[in-house]
Amino acid sequence: MSIWNKVLIGLICVAAIGFWYLAMRTLKTHQYWRELAQKFERRIEEVRNENQTLANGEGQGEAAKLGIRQYRQLIHQLVVDRGRVWTNCEPRGFNAQTGQGT
Protein backbone atom coordinates (compact mmCIF):
# COMPACT_ATOMS: atom_id res chain seq x y z
CA MET A 1 0.00 0.00 0.00
CA SER A 2 1.46 3.32 -0.99
CA ILE A 3 1.51 6.46 1.11
CA TRP A 4 -1.21 8.04 -1.08
CA ASN A 5 -3.61 5.24 -0.22
CA LYS A 6 -3.05 5.89 3.49
CA VAL A 7 -3.53 9.65 3.01
CA LEU A 8 -6.75 8.99 1.09
CA ILE A 9 -8.06 6.70 3.85
CA GLY A 10 -7.24 9.38 6.44
CA LEU A 11 -9.05 12.08 4.46
CA ILE A 12 -12.05 9.79 4.01
CA CYS A 13 -12.18 9.24 7.79
CA VAL A 14 -11.99 12.99 8.46
CA ALA A 15 -14.72 13.64 5.89
CA ALA A 16 -16.86 10.86 7.41
CA ILE A 17 -16.58 12.49 10.84
CA GLY A 18 -17.64 15.82 9.32
CA PHE A 19 -20.62 14.27 7.56
CA TRP A 20 -21.56 12.39 10.74
CA TYR A 21 -21.56 15.67 12.70
CA LEU A 22 -23.69 17.40 10.06
CA ALA A 23 -26.13 14.46 10.05
CA MET A 24 -26.50 14.65 13.84
CA ARG A 25 -27.11 18.41 13.67
CA THR A 26 -29.72 17.84 10.97
CA LEU A 27 -31.52 15.28 13.14
CA LYS A 28 -31.51 17.66 16.11
CA THR A 29 -32.82 20.49 13.92
CA HIS A 30 -35.64 18.29 12.62
CA GLN A 31 -36.52 17.22 16.16
CA TYR A 32 -36.63 20.86 17.33
CA TRP A 33 -38.76 21.93 14.36
CA ARG A 34 -41.11 18.99 14.92
CA GLU A 35 -41.62 20.00 18.57
CA LEU A 36 -42.24 23.61 17.56
CA ALA A 37 -44.71 22.54 14.88
CA GLN A 38 -46.66 20.44 17.38
CA LYS A 39 -46.71 23.34 19.86
CA PHE A 40 -47.92 25.74 17.16
CA GLU A 41 -50.59 23.29 16.00
CA ARG A 42 -51.95 23.08 19.56
CA ARG A 43 -51.94 26.89 19.82
CA ILE A 44 -53.64 27.22 16.42
CA GLU A 45 -56.36 24.83 17.55
CA GLU A 46 -56.88 26.86 20.75
CA VAL A 47 -57.15 30.09 18.77
CA ARG A 48 -59.59 28.51 16.31
CA ASN A 49 -61.80 27.39 19.20
CA GLU A 50 -61.59 30.87 20.73
CA ASN A 51 -62.51 32.47 17.39
CA GLN A 52 -65.45 30.08 17.06
CA THR A 53 -66.62 31.03 20.55
CA LEU A 54 -66.27 34.75 19.86
CA ALA A 55 -68.15 34.48 16.57
CA ASN A 56 -71.01 32.23 17.71
CA GLY A 57 -71.09 32.64 21.49
CA GLU A 58 -71.37 29.83 23.98
CA GLY A 59 -73.86 28.45 26.43
CA GLN A 60 -77.64 28.54 26.56
CA GLY A 61 -80.19 30.56 28.48
CA GLU A 62 -79.32 33.47 30.75
CA ALA A 63 -75.74 32.37 31.38
CA ALA A 64 -74.97 32.38 27.66
CA LYS A 65 -72.18 34.54 26.33
CA LEU A 66 -73.29 36.18 23.12
CA GLY A 67 -71.07 36.09 20.08
CA ILE A 68 -70.40 38.67 17.39
CA ARG A 69 -73.21 37.32 15.21
CA GLN A 70 -75.77 37.66 18.01
CA TYR A 71 -74.60 41.19 18.79
CA ARG A 72 -74.86 42.16 15.12
CA GLN A 73 -78.39 40.81 15.08
CA LEU A 74 -79.29 42.84 18.18
CA ILE A 75 -77.77 45.98 16.68
CA HIS A 76 -79.72 45.38 13.47
CA GLN A 77 -82.96 45.06 15.46
CA LEU A 78 -82.22 48.32 17.27
CA VAL A 79 -81.41 50.12 14.04
CA VAL A 80 -84.57 48.86 12.34
CA ASP A 81 -86.77 49.90 15.28
CA ARG A 82 -85.29 53.38 15.75
CA GLY A 83 -87.38 54.96 13.01
CA ARG A 84 -86.46 57.88 10.82
CA VAL A 85 -83.10 59.56 11.34
CA TRP A 86 -82.84 63.33 11.01
CA THR A 87 -79.38 64.56 10.16
CA ASN A 88 -78.10 68.04 11.05
CA CYS A 89 -80.86 68.45 13.63
CA GLU A 90 -80.05 69.84 17.10
CA PRO A 91 -82.50 69.68 20.00
CA ARG A 92 -83.30 73.08 21.55
CA GLY A 93 -85.17 72.02 24.60
CA PHE A 94 -86.73 69.10 26.39
CA ASN A 95 -90.04 69.02 28.26
CA ALA A 96 -89.65 66.63 31.20
CA GLN A 97 -93.40 66.40 31.85
CA THR A 98 -94.38 65.30 28.37
CA GLY A 99 -91.08 63.67 27.38
CA GLN A 100 -90.89 65.54 24.09
CA GLY A 101 -88.03 67.52 22.66
CA THR A 102 -88.28 70.70 20.66
XYZ file of C-alpha atoms in Angstrom:
102
model
C 0.000 0.000 0.000
C 1.464 3.324 -0.993
C 1.509 6.465 1.106
C -1.211 8.036 -1.076
C -3.615 5.244 -0.222
C -3.046 5.886 3.486
C -3.532 9.646 3.015
C -6.748 8.992 1.089
C -8.061 6.700 3.852
C -7.241 9.385 6.438
C -9.047 12.076 4.456
C -12.049 9.788 4.013
C -12.178 9.244 7.793
C -11.991 12.994 8.461
C -14.722 13.640 5.888
C -16.858 10.855 7.410
C -16.576 12.493 10.844
C -17.642 15.819 9.319
C -20.622 14.266 7.558
C -21.560 12.388 10.738
C -21.556 15.670 12.698
C -23.690 17.399 10.065
C -26.126 14.464 10.047
C -26.496 14.651 13.839
C -27.108 18.414 13.674
C -29.723 17.838 10.973
C -31.522 15.277 13.135
C -31.506 17.660 16.112
C -32.819 20.485 13.924
C -35.644 18.294 12.617
C -36.520 17.223 16.157
C -36.629 20.858 17.329
C -38.764 21.927 14.361
C -41.114 18.987 14.917
C -41.617 20.003 18.569
C -42.239 23.615 17.557
C -44.707 22.543 14.876
C -46.658 20.442 17.383
C -46.710 23.335 19.858
C -47.922 25.745 17.165
C -50.587 23.293 16.004
C -51.950 23.084 19.558
C -51.943 26.892 19.817
C -53.639 27.223 16.417
C -56.363 24.828 17.550
C -56.877 26.856 20.752
C -57.153 30.091 18.766
C -59.592 28.506 16.308
C -61.799 27.392 19.199
C -61.594 30.873 20.728
C -62.514 32.470 17.387
C -65.453 30.084 17.059
C -66.624 31.028 20.547
C -66.269 34.752 19.856
C -68.146 34.476 16.570
C -71.005 32.227 17.713
C -71.086 32.645 21.493
C -71.368 29.832 23.984
C -73.864 28.446 26.435
C -77.637 28.537 26.562
C -80.190 30.561 28.483
C -79.325 33.472 30.755
C -75.739 32.366 31.376
C -74.972 32.385 27.661
C -72.178 34.538 26.327
C -73.292 36.180 23.117
C -71.074 36.093 20.082
C -70.404 38.665 17.391
C -73.209 37.315 15.215
C -75.775 37.656 18.009
C -74.597 41.189 18.788
C -74.860 42.158 15.121
C -78.393 40.806 15.075
C -79.290 42.837 18.178
C -77.771 45.983 16.675
C -79.719 45.383 13.473
C -82.962 45.059 15.461
C -82.222 48.316 17.275
C -81.407 50.124 14.038
C -84.574 48.855 12.340
C -86.770 49.901 15.284
C -85.294 53.382 15.750
C -87.378 54.963 13.012
C -86.455 57.877 10.816
C -83.096 59.561 11.338
C -82.842 63.333 11.007
C -79.384 64.558 10.155
C -78.101 68.040 11.052
C -80.861 68.453 13.628
C -80.054 69.838 17.096
C -82.496 69.680 20.003
C -83.301 73.075 21.546
C -85.167 72.023 24.603
C -86.733 69.105 26.392
C -90.035 69.019 28.264
C -89.645 66.628 31.198
C -93.396 66.403 31.850
C -94.378 65.300 28.368
C -91.083 63.673 27.377
C -90.888 65.535 24.088
C -88.032 67.522 22.664
C -88.282 70.703 20.655
